[in-house]
XYZ file of C-alpha atoms in Angstrom:
674
model
C -45.794 26.302 -35.901
C -46.744 22.868 -37.197
C -50.331 22.330 -38.295
C -52.110 19.001 -38.006
C -53.410 17.682 -41.345
C -56.596 15.698 -41.110
C -57.235 13.299 -44.009
C -60.928 12.524 -44.452
C -62.174 8.980 -44.472
C -62.043 7.359 -47.890
C -65.293 5.815 -49.183
C -65.530 2.039 -49.228
C -65.341 1.843 -52.989
C -62.126 3.861 -53.015
C -60.504 1.975 -50.119
C -61.002 -1.436 -51.669
C -59.383 -0.520 -54.953
C -56.060 -1.918 -55.950
C -53.248 0.377 -54.928
C -51.166 -0.556 -57.931
C -53.931 0.342 -60.390
C -54.433 3.837 -61.808
C -57.138 6.257 -60.712
C -60.685 5.046 -61.373
C -63.451 7.131 -62.782
C -65.569 6.788 -59.641
C -62.966 8.408 -57.358
C -64.805 11.125 -55.406
C -61.672 13.285 -55.353
C -60.882 13.028 -59.026
C -62.460 16.384 -59.762
C -60.484 18.059 -57.029
C -57.200 16.945 -58.608
C -58.145 17.951 -62.141
C -56.384 21.267 -61.997
C -53.308 19.872 -60.215
C -51.727 17.586 -62.799
C -48.081 16.542 -62.854
C -45.964 19.129 -64.633
C -48.568 21.833 -64.134
C -46.204 23.821 -61.888
C -45.717 27.561 -61.901
C -42.812 29.113 -63.772
C -41.863 31.143 -60.701
C -38.883 30.003 -58.698
C -39.708 28.070 -55.524
C -39.469 30.155 -52.363
C -36.687 28.754 -50.127
C -35.781 29.651 -46.539
C -32.016 29.551 -45.897
C -31.942 29.636 -42.076
C -31.183 25.912 -41.882
C -32.381 23.228 -39.485
C -33.259 25.376 -36.482
C -36.377 25.618 -34.287
C -38.786 28.019 -35.972
C -39.982 29.128 -32.520
C -37.014 31.460 -32.495
C -38.864 33.701 -34.994
C -42.204 33.782 -33.188
C -41.589 37.318 -31.861
C -40.361 38.673 -35.237
C -42.400 39.743 -38.304
C -40.299 37.534 -40.617
C -39.559 33.795 -40.771
C -36.047 33.820 -42.228
C -34.185 34.808 -45.375
C -34.333 33.681 -49.006
C -31.451 32.948 -51.364
C -30.955 36.650 -52.086
C -30.773 37.540 -48.395
C -34.190 39.213 -48.293
C -36.469 38.679 -45.336
C -39.319 36.243 -45.749
C -42.246 38.016 -44.126
C -44.926 36.098 -42.313
C -48.203 35.902 -44.302
C -51.229 37.541 -42.823
C -53.355 35.163 -40.814
C -56.971 35.769 -40.022
C -58.856 34.942 -36.907
C -60.855 31.789 -36.151
C -63.870 33.091 -38.099
C -61.806 33.445 -41.278
C -60.449 29.963 -40.810
C -63.990 28.593 -40.390
C -65.144 30.340 -43.596
C -62.150 28.911 -45.526
C -62.930 25.458 -44.226
C -66.552 25.720 -45.360
C -66.033 27.381 -48.773
C -62.594 26.188 -49.959
C -62.880 22.677 -51.483
C -59.111 22.170 -51.174
C -58.929 23.082 -47.465
C -58.750 19.442 -46.353
C -55.472 18.883 -48.270
C -53.914 22.267 -47.540
C -50.983 22.457 -45.099
C -48.756 25.314 -43.901
C -45.009 25.153 -44.595
C -43.300 26.104 -41.276
C -40.182 27.337 -43.113
C -41.965 29.868 -45.363
C -45.417 30.214 -43.800
C -47.039 29.549 -47.203
C -50.063 27.341 -47.711
C -49.269 24.237 -49.804
C -51.925 22.061 -51.417
C -51.032 18.388 -51.463
C -51.091 16.626 -54.800
C -52.905 13.392 -55.517
C -49.660 11.396 -55.248
C -48.913 12.928 -51.850
C -52.378 11.982 -50.567
C -51.924 8.438 -51.846
C -48.573 8.122 -50.060
C -50.139 9.367 -46.808
C -52.997 6.867 -47.168
C -50.577 3.977 -47.742
C -48.531 5.001 -44.695
C -51.690 5.085 -42.577
C -52.397 1.483 -43.620
C -48.774 0.445 -42.823
C -47.901 -0.207 -46.455
C -44.860 0.649 -48.514
C -45.200 4.242 -49.811
C -44.130 3.324 -53.353
C -46.864 1.134 -54.942
C -44.514 0.005 -57.702
C -42.145 -1.653 -55.249
C -42.313 -5.462 -55.263
C -41.507 -6.764 -51.827
C -41.826 -10.406 -52.863
C -39.365 -10.422 -55.736
C -36.741 -13.250 -55.894
C -33.791 -12.944 -53.497
C -30.435 -12.195 -55.103
C -27.676 -14.101 -53.352
C -24.790 -11.666 -53.385
C -22.441 -13.900 -51.348
C -21.955 -17.625 -51.825
C -23.034 -19.998 -49.064
C -20.469 -22.621 -49.927
C -17.718 -23.169 -47.325
C -14.178 -23.193 -48.711
C -12.250 -26.318 -47.883
C -8.847 -24.665 -48.183
C -7.888 -21.691 -45.959
C -7.120 -18.312 -47.429
C -3.750 -18.195 -45.622
C -1.019 -20.738 -46.062
C -0.109 -20.983 -42.343
C -2.310 -22.383 -39.539
C -3.960 -20.285 -36.865
C -1.787 -19.367 -33.858
C -2.542 -20.903 -30.503
C -3.231 -17.512 -28.923
C -6.152 -16.954 -31.292
C -8.014 -19.755 -29.491
C -7.199 -18.438 -25.976
C -9.059 -15.650 -24.161
C -7.563 -12.192 -24.519
C -5.614 -10.462 -21.736
C -8.353 -7.865 -21.274
C -10.929 -10.641 -20.866
C -8.629 -12.349 -18.342
C -8.261 -9.105 -16.338
C -12.030 -8.642 -16.372
C -12.573 -12.190 -15.084
C -9.939 -11.671 -12.348
C -11.627 -8.406 -11.370
C -14.993 -10.163 -11.075
C -13.471 -13.035 -9.061
C -11.757 -10.558 -6.709
C -15.039 -8.692 -6.296
C -16.812 -11.929 -5.383
C -14.109 -12.769 -2.832
C -14.225 -9.299 -1.248
C -18.027 -9.342 -1.134
C -18.621 -6.437 -3.510
C -20.181 -8.727 -6.131
C -22.661 -11.358 -5.067
C -23.526 -14.585 -6.803
C -27.041 -15.610 -7.732
C -27.207 -17.953 -4.745
C -26.209 -15.171 -2.331
C -28.734 -12.779 -3.824
C -31.425 -15.453 -3.579
C -30.416 -16.123 0.038
C -30.577 -12.402 0.889
C -33.991 -12.151 -0.728
C -35.155 -15.121 1.322
C -33.741 -13.659 4.553
C -35.432 -10.295 3.941
C -38.712 -12.014 3.227
C -38.308 -14.165 6.328
C -37.470 -11.134 8.483
C -40.482 -9.267 7.151
C -42.783 -12.140 8.145
C -41.244 -12.659 11.584
C -43.795 -12.553 14.407
C -43.071 -12.387 18.126
C -44.986 -12.124 21.372
C -45.559 -8.564 22.496
C -45.759 -9.508 26.189
C -43.223 -12.276 26.770
C -42.821 -13.975 30.145
C -40.009 -15.728 31.930
C -41.799 -19.061 31.623
C -41.401 -19.248 27.842
C -38.769 -21.539 26.380
C -35.430 -19.930 25.580
C -34.735 -19.502 21.906
C -31.987 -21.847 20.760
C -29.476 -19.773 18.875
C -27.728 -22.844 17.530
C -30.898 -23.906 15.736
C -32.501 -20.583 14.892
C -29.406 -18.610 13.853
C -27.271 -21.434 12.598
C -23.641 -20.716 11.780
C -22.108 -23.397 9.552
C -18.962 -25.134 10.718
C -15.686 -24.226 9.011
C -14.638 -26.493 6.212
C -11.756 -28.859 6.753
C -8.547 -28.335 4.866
C -7.990 -30.402 1.775
C -5.461 -33.244 2.123
C -1.896 -32.516 1.072
C 0.733 -34.694 -0.627
C 1.970 -36.031 2.688
C -1.424 -37.675 3.305
C -1.267 -39.609 0.057
C -0.835 -43.398 0.045
C 2.119 -42.868 -2.321
C 3.725 -39.597 -1.167
C 6.821 -38.117 -2.828
C 10.166 -39.166 -1.307
C 10.805 -35.724 0.226
C 7.746 -36.133 2.464
C 8.954 -39.400 4.001
C 10.866 -39.190 7.291
C 14.583 -39.988 7.350
C 16.504 -41.453 10.325
C 16.980 -38.146 12.167
C 13.343 -37.211 11.723
C 12.268 -40.674 12.901
C 14.372 -40.273 16.078
C 12.794 -36.881 16.666
C 9.350 -38.437 16.059
C 9.958 -41.152 18.661
C 11.446 -38.709 21.170
C 8.205 -36.676 21.131
C 6.064 -39.649 22.077
C 4.965 -37.991 25.322
C 4.320 -34.674 23.568
C 2.497 -35.617 20.352
C 1.266 -32.063 19.769
C 4.841 -30.976 19.042
C 5.217 -33.402 16.139
C 5.346 -32.065 12.604
C 2.467 -34.313 11.452
C -0.247 -35.969 13.552
C 0.459 -39.257 11.701
C 3.430 -41.114 10.278
C 3.706 -40.804 6.469
C 3.974 -44.196 4.751
C 4.456 -45.270 1.164
C 2.354 -48.033 -0.427
C 2.488 -49.555 -3.880
C -1.263 -49.389 -4.393
C -4.350 -48.186 -2.627
C -5.370 -51.770 -1.772
C -2.359 -52.165 0.524
C -3.338 -49.204 2.721
C -4.458 -50.458 6.130
C -7.219 -49.092 8.292
C -6.562 -45.853 10.122
C -6.264 -46.804 13.835
C -7.342 -43.413 15.169
C -10.332 -43.027 12.874
C -13.024 -43.380 15.567
C -11.198 -41.098 17.996
C -10.646 -38.457 15.334
C -14.321 -38.538 14.320
C -15.318 -38.277 17.951
C -13.107 -35.227 18.578
C -14.426 -33.685 15.395
C -17.995 -34.133 16.615
C -17.041 -32.648 19.971
C -15.587 -29.634 18.203
C -18.740 -29.157 16.185
C -20.982 -29.548 19.225
C -19.088 -27.812 22.032
C -16.920 -25.150 20.385
C -18.877 -21.882 20.022
C -18.931 -20.172 16.658
C -19.492 -16.492 16.026
C -19.779 -14.516 12.839
C -17.016 -12.006 12.160
C -18.076 -8.870 10.374
C -15.295 -7.810 8.067
C -14.930 -4.122 7.456
C -13.509 -2.998 4.155
C -11.519 0.119 5.024
C -9.494 1.796 2.306
C -5.987 3.082 3.167
C -7.040 6.575 2.050
C -9.716 6.664 4.760
C -7.097 6.235 7.505
C -5.034 9.226 6.387
C -6.049 12.714 7.514
C -7.577 15.031 4.937
C -4.836 17.612 4.405
C -4.785 20.439 1.851
C -2.515 20.266 -1.162
C 0.941 21.919 -0.795
C 0.189 23.965 -3.944
C -2.504 25.820 -2.015
C -0.134 26.665 0.869
C 2.469 28.692 -1.011
C 4.803 30.500 -0.533
C 7.421 28.291 1.096
C 11.118 27.588 0.303
C 11.662 24.921 -2.352
C 15.135 25.233 -3.926
C 18.724 26.128 -2.969
C 19.432 29.650 -4.204
C 22.767 30.524 -2.561
C 25.606 28.680 -0.858
C 27.800 30.634 1.556
C 31.341 29.183 1.510
C 34.232 30.475 3.602
C 34.433 28.446 6.798
C 36.971 25.647 7.027
C 35.150 23.563 9.641
C 31.641 22.718 10.764
C 29.224 25.656 10.962
C 27.325 25.075 14.199
C 25.174 28.188 14.472
C 23.717 31.054 12.435
C 21.735 34.225 13.163
C 20.207 36.966 10.985
C 19.817 40.671 11.725
C 16.297 42.098 12.352
C 16.097 43.617 8.850
C 17.246 40.454 7.078
C 20.168 42.102 5.287
C 23.116 40.381 7.004
C 23.754 36.875 8.309
C 26.060 35.884 11.194
C 27.628 32.422 11.435
C 29.872 30.635 13.921
C 32.113 27.673 13.199
C 34.571 25.230 14.733
C 37.392 27.056 12.939
C 37.268 29.646 15.801
C 35.808 32.390 13.588
C 32.517 34.246 13.278
C 31.615 35.643 9.862
C 29.123 38.258 8.711
C 27.584 37.609 5.270
C 25.505 39.740 2.965
C 22.321 37.754 2.408
C 21.466 38.879 -1.131
C 24.954 38.356 -2.652
C 26.589 35.708 -0.436
C 29.646 37.940 0.097
C 31.581 37.646 3.361
C 31.669 41.158 4.841
C 33.469 40.608 8.163
C 35.479 37.864 9.833
C 36.123 37.862 13.589
C 38.837 35.707 15.184
C 37.377 34.778 18.585
C 40.003 32.277 19.779
C 37.684 29.345 20.464
C 35.025 27.049 19.042
C 31.881 29.076 18.387
C 28.862 27.088 19.570
C 26.243 29.842 19.492
C 25.738 33.274 17.961
C 22.780 35.617 18.300
C 22.010 38.967 16.690
C 20.486 41.556 19.006
C 16.758 41.923 18.129
C 16.836 45.650 18.927
C 17.220 47.375 15.552
C 18.544 50.524 17.301
C 21.744 48.644 18.206
C 24.348 47.105 15.918
C 25.359 44.271 18.230
C 25.903 40.515 18.079
C 26.681 37.990 20.803
C 29.239 35.243 20.121
C 29.899 32.329 22.496
C 33.504 31.132 22.126
C 34.357 28.415 24.659
C 34.001 30.147 28.083
C 33.819 33.712 26.769
C 30.795 35.631 25.623
C 31.810 38.411 23.220
C 29.523 41.321 22.414
C 30.741 42.527 19.004
C 29.791 45.512 16.902
C 29.845 44.145 13.308
C 29.933 47.722 11.903
C 27.530 46.938 9.059
C 24.340 48.679 8.080
C 23.446 52.235 9.107
C 26.580 54.095 10.265
C 24.511 56.203 12.683
C 23.364 53.050 14.488
C 26.967 51.771 14.523
C 28.266 55.009 16.070
C 25.457 55.113 18.614
C 26.220 51.537 19.690
C 29.932 52.315 20.221
C 29.064 55.411 22.265
C 26.590 53.458 24.407
C 28.958 50.578 25.144
C 32.028 52.743 25.721
C 30.494 54.434 28.753
C 30.717 52.220 31.867
C 27.455 52.147 33.902
C 27.181 53.148 37.530
C 27.796 50.207 39.869
C 25.250 50.682 42.638
C 24.246 47.114 43.544
C 26.528 44.770 45.466
C 27.388 41.651 43.484
C 27.262 38.402 45.418
C 30.285 36.148 45.639
C 28.338 33.301 44.031
C 27.770 35.409 40.911
C 31.367 36.734 40.889
C 32.685 33.190 40.846
C 30.449 32.328 37.885
C 30.692 35.356 35.603
C 32.844 38.525 35.250
C 32.210 41.489 32.927
C 35.337 42.881 31.276
C 35.993 45.925 29.116
C 38.296 45.000 26.175
C 41.658 46.556 25.480
C 42.255 48.934 22.596
C 43.517 46.171 20.333
C 40.337 44.113 20.795
C 38.218 47.270 20.583
C 39.625 47.997 17.153
C 38.629 44.475 16.051
C 35.002 45.181 16.990
C 34.803 43.514 20.407
C 32.982 45.820 22.827
C 32.340 43.666 25.947
C 33.811 40.369 27.186
C 31.833 38.268 29.683
C 33.916 35.455 31.186
C 32.049 32.332 32.352
C 33.343 29.529 34.538
C 32.147 26.780 32.128
C 31.815 26.323 28.386
C 28.837 28.168 26.861
C 26.472 26.170 24.665
C 23.659 28.620 23.854
C 22.828 32.332 23.761
C 19.296 33.705 23.475
C 18.053 37.305 23.508
C 14.906 38.765 24.980
C 12.558 40.343 22.420
C 13.388 43.907 23.613
C 17.153 43.403 23.250
C 18.274 44.398 26.789
C 18.341 40.980 28.473
C 20.010 37.837 27.177
C 20.616 34.409 28.690
C 23.446 31.895 28.405
C 23.426 28.155 29.039
C 26.323 26.098 30.431
C 25.223 22.433 30.702
C 28.167 21.600 33.005
C 27.356 24.383 35.467
C 24.819 22.343 37.513
C 22.801 24.807 39.655
C 24.536 27.708 37.883
C 23.889 26.420 34.353
C 21.659 29.368 33.386
C 22.736 33.007 33.637
C 20.605 36.016 32.724
C 22.530 39.180 31.791
C 21.360 42.785 31.504
C 23.177 44.884 28.938
C 22.200 48.332 30.187
C 23.434 47.762 33.789
C 26.260 45.362 32.904
C 25.262 42.851 35.546
C 24.287 39.192 35.708
C 22.081 37.021 37.878
C 21.628 33.332 38.556
C 17.883 32.559 38.515
C 18.038 29.009 39.940
C 19.514 27.818 43.198
C 18.912 24.099 42.648
C 19.702 21.874 39.722
C 16.677 20.220 38.087
C 18.784 18.238 35.623
C 21.187 18.871 32.784
C 19.851 22.005 31.084
C 20.000 21.880 27.274
C 18.540 25.202 26.135
C 16.455 28.181 27.326
C 14.020 30.557 25.649
C 12.238 33.838 26.407
C 8.508 34.159 25.711
C 7.977 36.743 22.934
C 5.051 38.549 24.640
C 4.687 37.829 28.358
C 7.497 37.521 30.988
C 7.822 33.737 30.819
C 11.069 31.774 30.705
C 11.338 28.287 29.180
C 14.036 25.919 30.472
C 14.540 22.576 28.709
C 16.307 19.713 30.465
C 16.968 16.321 28.905
C 13.354 15.106 29.145
C 11.156 17.984 30.346
C 10.482 21.668 29.729
C 9.745 23.956 32.683
C 7.945 27.273 32.253
C 8.748 29.968 34.843
C 7.044 33.277 35.540
C 9.807 35.900 35.813
C 7.600 38.396 37.669
C 6.240 36.019 40.306
C 9.470 33.960 40.233
C 7.677 30.649 40.368
C 7.110 27.546 38.239
C 3.868 27.804 36.232
C 3.903 24.671 34.077
C 5.919 21.539 33.376
C 5.796 20.049 29.860
C 6.427 16.306 29.431
C 8.273 15.674 26.180
C 8.176 11.826 26.259
C 11.630 11.682 24.700
C 15.099 10.616 25.789
C 17.069 13.783 25.018
C 15.918 17.274 24.000
C 18.189 19.168 21.619
C 16.455 22.475 20.779
C 13.167 24.347 20.956
C 11.393 27.273 19.313
C 8.250 29.207 20.208
C 5.529 30.453 17.865
C 5.322 34.261 17.449
C 1.857 34.121 19.020
C 3.352 32.575 22.154
C 0.802 29.743 22.555
C 2.643 26.927 20.758
C 6.083 25.395 21.218
C 8.073 22.934 19.105
C 10.885 20.808 20.495
C 13.551 18.873 18.610
C 15.041 15.729 20.136
C 18.026 13.520 19.511
C 15.712 10.491 19.191
C 14.485 11.643 15.736
C 11.266 13.346 16.874
C 9.785 16.820 16.515
C 7.265 17.505 19.291
C 4.538 20.168 19.132
C 3.105 21.551 22.391
C -0.096 23.561 22.658
C 0.492 25.523 25.859
C -3.217 26.296 26.331
C -4.284 22.702 25.735
C -2.195 20.349 27.870
C 1.205 19.672 29.350
C 1.542 16.655 27.032
C 2.468 16.829 23.340
C -0.265 17.824 20.911
C 1.581 16.212 17.966
C 4.673 14.048 17.677
C 6.169 14.285 14.188
C 8.596 11.638 12.955
C 9.820 13.145 9.696
C 13.566 12.484 10.081
C 15.720 9.385 10.175
C 18.461 11.094 12.240
C 18.795 13.294 15.300
C 16.841 16.552 15.088
C 19.308 19.291 16.050
C 17.349 22.453 15.244
C 13.761 23.688 14.920
C 12.496 27.120 13.864
C 9.302 29.155 13.372
C 8.808 31.967 10.870
C 7.803 35.296 12.419
C 5.301 36.275 9.716
C 4.407 33.238 7.607
C 2.826 29.999 8.918
C 6.018 28.010 8.335
C 8.023 25.612 10.492
C 11.382 23.944 9.782
C 13.493 21.217 11.357
C 17.074 20.159 10.551
C 18.540 16.747 11.239
C 21.651 14.613 10.940
C 20.049 12.851 7.949
C 21.166 15.906 5.876
C 17.570 16.968 5.267
C 15.561 20.026 6.245
C 11.792 19.517 6.475
C 9.589 22.567 5.869
C 6.001 22.301 7.164
C 2.929 24.477 7.091
C 2.006 25.403 10.680
C -1.154 27.466 10.834
C -2.235 28.553 14.319
C -5.801 29.893 14.329
C -7.059 32.692 16.520
C -10.088 30.552 17.375
C -9.179 28.634 20.523
C -11.576 25.801 19.621
C -9.754 25.043 16.363
C -6.587 22.979 16.499
C -3.406 23.968 14.737
C -2.948 22.686 11.173
C 0.387 20.968 10.446
C 1.096 19.904 6.849
C 4.559 18.710 5.684
C 5.445 20.620 2.527
C 8.996 20.016 1.293
C 12.116 17.996 2.045
C 15.121 20.201 1.259
C 18.407 18.515 0.409
C 21.733 20.195 -0.132
C 24.133 19.432 2.710
C 26.663 16.619 2.868
C 27.402 14.462 5.904
C 30.656 14.835 7.840
C 31.555 12.593 10.823
C 27.902 11.434 11.017
C 26.750 15.049 11.397
C 24.297 16.704 9.011
C 22.390 19.956 9.565
C 23.276 21.883 12.740
C 21.051 24.945 12.649
C 18.003 26.246 10.750
C 16.707 29.812 10.677
C 13.989 31.699 8.762
C 14.445 35.099 7.163
C 12.616 37.741 9.269
C 10.729 39.225 6.292
C 10.783 36.810 3.337
C 9.670 33.129 3.193
C 13.333 32.070 2.957
C 15.235 29.542 5.039
C 18.901 29.364 6.115
C 20.620 26.157 7.191
C 24.163 25.462 8.382
C 25.776 22.047 8.186
C 28.775 19.962 9.022
C 30.076 20.388 5.449
C 31.294 23.948 6.331
C 28.610 25.617 4.190
C 25.455 27.655 4.717
C 22.485 27.218 2.362
C 19.756 29.696 1.462
C 16.490 28.133 0.302
C 13.949 30.321 -1.509
């Protein structure tokens, strides 16, 4: 703890003495310094604290102050109370020049030289009295300018020009002045004046209709816009390219009745000197119209808003915070010889089914990419669908006008045997089938040769099948025939082996259908609209307006409240079924026709495939809070397919358990993105 040292006042005789002279005999403190002469130091080694330059307050709660050179503790000296200090101050003659060393806690008596230095510092003098501050100046460097340069080549021109950094700084300041971020001294002075004027503005508290109207043109004056500076064509000696040639002169004369269509309001002329320029004939009229413009044309101030481009974009989270999602191509399934139009995965995610234009359907092992089965179906496969019921080993394949229910014979052999036993027994035919349904669809049991190939049921349709979709429980499935008109949609029941036609009238060319995953709703998409039907009440519940020219595909969220639709006019449309019948979001991510859209069953992921050979993966979080909108964030553009006959990606599908994505393309391959 630092202690304040008070130096007593020096008598007048001592203060007026010469500082450079030695001690005089009449110094009142001479006797006090008699026993403290230079060189009269103790033979003991000086006590030194080795803790370094640290605050000594750290040791206030300890009995020691630090450590000496030998590593021993330096104990704090005993300190008396205020009475002891008062007795020392009265009896000790050296108390006035005694200070406490904060590093060791020892009392140190200042020497005569130390007191003299303190006195000189108090009087703002140099501490060393022997220093001569008025001694002659030594000129270390010469003041003569050399007439010859040190280098034998002249200075470069760029050394006299401003640097590039200085130029950038000046440009930045000029741009700031133009944009209004930096104000000149005149503008600041004008603002100060306006604030002062506004602060001193008085008005009548009770104004009447008889008072004179305030003249805005005088009170709040807006200056007129400045005229443009004259160009080269207005010169008395313009360049030759500004003079009119013969064709331009003919055009000039032809527009005599419509002078406002002329290129210039005057005829450019060339003179040898300024003295030969004649008077402008329209000078008075031009001045008059200018005055009319200034007097009659109203002027208003335009407030410019400086909006940054970042402020217009929505605040979306970073894709790094939304993992996991597929990013790279891990496997490529090769084996088809033509375009792969459709794919489907089994409920456990172990096997993949694909259909192609080479009239085959193949079963692949997902983890290895090995082709396990190949089925010759005798027609172009436009749609395949794996039965969602894990208790059945069954797939549906649409080949031209035939729907084949095939047992792929993969996976658990008990499930495979149970499926064959279930499909081999014909059900009891109790209901009478109408002629309208018989003409549209016929169920057929395959022969032994087809049975051995895996085909268990054949359903013949009267038109070409475009799509197959299963109900979530795996007993009902629907087929779509766009050319069937009022019989375009058929709903089949596997357990009873019967079919039904749900619609009696045609509402347009039907593109695709979809079952609701939770409630008994049925989605039917035509070219421009989506109709939602209640299967229990058998009535139309909602009509969704897609605002597009041609719908290609659709997929429903596992929660059942959101629907995405892909269109051939390059759009992906998101519908919130609880919000409105109009699109909630219209996403334009692709530069080609969107042929497929898909939702993941477990992860908040959405995918869309297009003819531009790209697959876009997006984060699609649907919150349980009905007041919070769904969050859609584009994450990754996946590339891997090649174009063939202007076709790109035909189908996209998520793995049921993992955040993986399958895509089939026109290049006869299937890609797995992980």
